[in-house]
Amino acid sequence: VVFSCRDTACTFPPLRLESKSLVTSATMFAVGVLGNLIAIVVLCISKKEQKETTFYTLVVGMAITDLLGTCFTSPVVIATYIVQRWLGGELLCDLFSFSMLFFGSAGMSILCAMAVERYLAINYAYFYSQYIDRTMARFALMGIYLANIVLCIMPSFGFGKHMRHFPGTWCFLDWRATDPLAASYSFLYGGFMLLLIAVTVLCNFAVCLSLVRMSQKTRIVRAKVSAHGGSLRGFLPSVTSLSAAEIQMFWLLIFMTIVFLVCSIPLVVSKKASMDILFKLFASGEVRTSRSP
C-alpha cells in the first residue's frame, strides 16, 4: 500500500500510527544494534588465526554494514511514530530511501562475496591460497561500497524516484512509477539484487556438495586408519579439523543468507510492478529514443 501522492514534497494525510507499532520498531532497532554489536565484539576477541582469514574480514564488513544500516534508518521511523508526522521533508525522504537501497544492496553484495570466497576456498584451494587474502578482501569491500554508492545514488539525480510508503514512516523507490526512467531504475535495481541472490545460492549449493564429498573422504580416511592399525593416524586430525572449520563457516554463511533473503526478497519481488509497467511502455511505443520526434 502506498500513498496516492507521488511527490515527497506534497501534503500527506495525518498519520494514524498505533503505539504497538512504535514498540515493534523500537524492539527491532534494539535487537539489530545489540546483535551486531555482540557479533563485532565476538569477532574482535576471536583467535588470531581466525582474524587473519579472508572470510573473517568479510564477516566484519557485513556486521558493520548491517549496524550502520540499522542506525541510519530505524531512528527516523521511531521519531516519526513519536511525533506522528514526517519530520524531514523531501530531503530526508531521499536520504532514507538511499540508505535503504545502499545498505540493502551492499549487504547482499558482501554476502555474495562471502559465498564466492567459500566456493573458491573449497573448490580451487591452490588458486585461493595464491591470490585470495585479507588485502584482497579489503579491496573487495571498498569496491562493493563504491559500486553500490554509484548504483543507489542514481535516483537522487533523476534516474529513479523516491517516495514515502504506507504508513508514512519510511521512504523507498516508487516501484509503481510510470515514468520510463523511474521504471527502468526499479528494473535495474531489482535485477541486480536478483543476480546477487542467484550467485549466492548457486555458490552455497556448490559448497554444500563439496562438503558432502569432503565428509565422504574423511570417512574413507578413518576406515584406512582402522585398517592400517593407526599408520595414518597423523593424517586424520588435519582432515577432520579442516572439515570442521569449513562446515562452521558454511553454516554461518547459510544462516546469514537465509536472513538476508527473508528481508530482501519481498522488496525485490515488489519490483515486478515496475517491470510490467516498463514492458507495457515499450510495447505501446511510449518509450522513444532521443532521436524520435
Short mmCIF file of C-alpha atoms in Angstrom, two decimals, residues 31-175:
data_model
loop_
_atom_site.label_atom_id
_atom_site.label_comp_id
_atom_site.label_asym_id
_atom_site.label_seq_id
_atom_site.Cartn_x
_atom_site.Cartn_y
_atom_site.Cartn_z
CA VAL A 31 17.78 -6.15 18.70
CA GLY A 32 19.51 -5.15 15.48
CA VAL A 33 22.01 -2.87 17.19
CA LEU A 34 22.65 -5.25 20.08
CA GLY A 35 23.03 -8.27 17.81
CA ASN A 36 25.52 -6.56 15.53
CA LEU A 37 27.49 -5.13 18.45
CA ILE A 38 27.73 -8.58 20.02
CA ALA A 39 28.85 -10.02 16.68
CA ILE A 40 31.55 -7.36 16.30
CA VAL A 41 32.80 -7.91 19.86
CA VAL A 42 32.92 -11.69 19.35
CA LEU A 43 34.83 -11.21 16.12
CA CYS A 44 37.28 -8.82 17.82
CA ILE A 45 38.09 -11.29 20.61
CA SER A 46 38.30 -14.32 18.33
CA LYS A 47 41.54 -16.23 17.85
CA LYS A 48 44.39 -14.58 15.95
CA GLU A 49 44.44 -17.24 13.23
CA GLN A 50 40.73 -16.62 12.58
CA LYS A 51 41.27 -12.86 12.27
CA GLU A 52 43.83 -13.45 9.53
CA THR A 53 41.34 -15.18 7.23
CA THR A 54 39.58 -13.57 4.28
CA PHE A 55 36.22 -14.83 5.49
CA TYR A 56 36.72 -13.04 8.82
CA THR A 57 37.35 -9.72 7.06
CA LEU A 58 34.15 -10.08 5.03
CA VAL A 59 32.11 -11.05 8.10
CA VAL A 60 33.34 -7.94 9.94
CA GLY A 61 32.41 -5.84 6.93
CA MET A 62 28.96 -7.42 6.90
CA ALA A 63 28.38 -6.75 10.63
CA ILE A 64 29.48 -3.12 10.37
CA THR A 65 27.37 -2.55 7.24
CA ASP A 66 24.27 -4.02 8.84
CA LEU A 67 24.84 -1.99 12.03
CA LEU A 68 25.16 1.25 10.07
CA GLY A 69 22.08 0.41 8.03
CA THR A 70 20.06 -0.09 11.20
CA CYS A 71 21.33 3.14 12.76
CA PHE A 72 20.63 5.21 9.62
CA THR A 73 17.03 4.09 9.12
CA SER A 74 15.35 2.87 12.31
CA PRO A 75 15.72 6.11 14.34
CA VAL A 76 13.85 8.02 11.61
CA VAL A 77 10.98 5.53 11.75
CA ILE A 78 10.85 5.68 15.55
CA ALA A 79 10.90 9.50 15.56
CA THR A 80 8.05 9.59 13.03
CA TYR A 81 5.99 7.29 15.24
CA ILE A 82 6.64 9.51 18.27
CA VAL A 83 5.80 12.90 16.72
CA GLN A 84 3.09 11.48 14.41
CA ARG A 85 4.43 13.29 11.33
CA TRP A 86 7.26 13.12 8.81
CA LEU A 87 9.99 15.44 10.07
CA GLY A 88 12.47 15.99 7.28
CA GLY A 89 10.52 16.66 4.11
CA GLU A 90 11.78 15.61 0.71
CA LEU A 91 15.47 15.73 1.62
CA LEU A 92 15.10 13.27 4.49
CA CYS A 93 12.94 11.02 2.29
CA ASP A 94 15.69 10.94 -0.36
CA LEU A 95 18.34 10.18 2.28
CA PHE A 96 16.23 7.48 3.89
CA SER A 97 15.50 5.82 0.55
CA PHE A 98 19.18 5.97 -0.42
CA SER A 99 20.09 4.31 2.88
CA MET A 100 17.55 1.55 2.30
CA LEU A 101 18.86 0.98 -1.22
CA PHE A 102 22.54 1.19 -0.35
CA PHE A 103 22.66 -0.90 2.82
CA GLY A 104 20.35 -3.48 1.28
CA SER A 105 22.40 -3.96 -1.88
CA ALA A 106 25.77 -3.55 -0.11
CA GLY A 107 24.86 -6.17 2.48
CA MET A 108 23.70 -8.57 -0.22
CA SER A 109 26.88 -7.86 -2.23
CA ILE A 110 29.09 -8.71 0.75
CA LEU A 111 27.09 -11.87 1.36
CA CYS A 112 27.59 -12.80 -2.29
CA ALA A 113 31.32 -12.13 -1.94
CA MET A 114 31.40 -14.42 1.10
CA ALA A 115 29.69 -17.18 -0.87
CA VAL A 116 32.17 -16.79 -3.75
CA GLU A 117 35.06 -16.77 -1.28
CA ARG A 118 33.91 -20.05 0.28
CA TYR A 119 33.40 -21.57 -3.15
CA LEU A 120 36.95 -20.68 -4.22
CA ALA A 121 38.46 -21.76 -0.89
CA ILE A 122 36.95 -25.25 -1.11
CA ASN A 123 36.87 -25.97 -4.84
CA TYR A 124 40.00 -24.10 -6.00
CA ALA A 125 42.29 -24.30 -2.99
CA TYR A 126 45.56 -23.63 -4.89
CA PHE A 127 44.20 -20.54 -6.66
CA TYR A 128 42.69 -19.36 -3.37
CA SER A 129 45.95 -19.74 -1.44
CA GLN A 130 47.89 -17.86 -4.12
CA TYR A 131 45.61 -14.90 -4.86
CA ILE A 132 42.95 -14.52 -2.16
CA ASP A 133 43.97 -12.90 1.12
CA ARG A 134 42.89 -10.21 3.59
CA THR A 135 44.18 -7.44 1.34
CA MET A 136 42.04 -8.75 -1.49
CA ALA A 137 39.05 -8.85 0.88
CA ARG A 138 39.59 -5.21 1.88
CA PHE A 139 39.77 -4.16 -1.77
CA ALA A 140 36.61 -6.18 -2.43
CA LEU A 141 34.78 -4.34 0.36
CA MET A 142 35.92 -0.96 -0.96
CA GLY A 143 34.81 -1.92 -4.47
CA ILE A 144 31.44 -3.11 -3.16
CA TYR A 145 30.82 0.14 -1.28
CA LEU A 146 31.83 2.36 -4.21
CA ALA A 147 29.83 0.38 -6.77
CA ASN A 148 26.72 0.40 -4.59
CA ILE A 149 27.04 4.12 -3.89
CA VAL A 150 27.05 4.78 -7.63
CA LEU A 151 24.08 2.45 -8.14
CA CYS A 152 21.96 3.78 -5.28
CA ILE A 153 22.61 7.49 -5.76
CA MET A 154 21.09 7.46 -9.26
CA PRO A 155 17.52 8.27 -8.10
CA SER A 156 18.84 11.45 -6.47
CA PHE A 157 19.85 12.65 -9.96
CA GLY A 158 16.57 11.84 -11.66
CA PHE A 159 17.16 8.23 -12.68
CA GLY A 160 14.52 6.75 -10.40
CA LYS A 161 12.07 8.23 -7.90
CA HIS A 162 11.81 8.15 -4.10
CA MET A 163 8.51 8.28 -2.26
CA ARG A 164 7.00 7.69 1.17
CA HIS A 165 5.22 4.40 1.66
CA PHE A 166 2.43 3.30 3.96
CA PRO A 167 2.03 4.06 6.82
CA GLY A 168 4.16 7.11 6.03
CA THR A 169 7.14 6.28 8.27
CA TRP A 170 9.61 5.23 5.58
CA CYS A 171 10.71 6.01 2.05
CA PHE A 172 11.84 3.81 -0.80
CA LEU A 173 11.63 3.56 -4.58
CA ASP A 174 8.34 4.33 -6.25
CA TRP A 175 8.06 0.97 -7.97
#
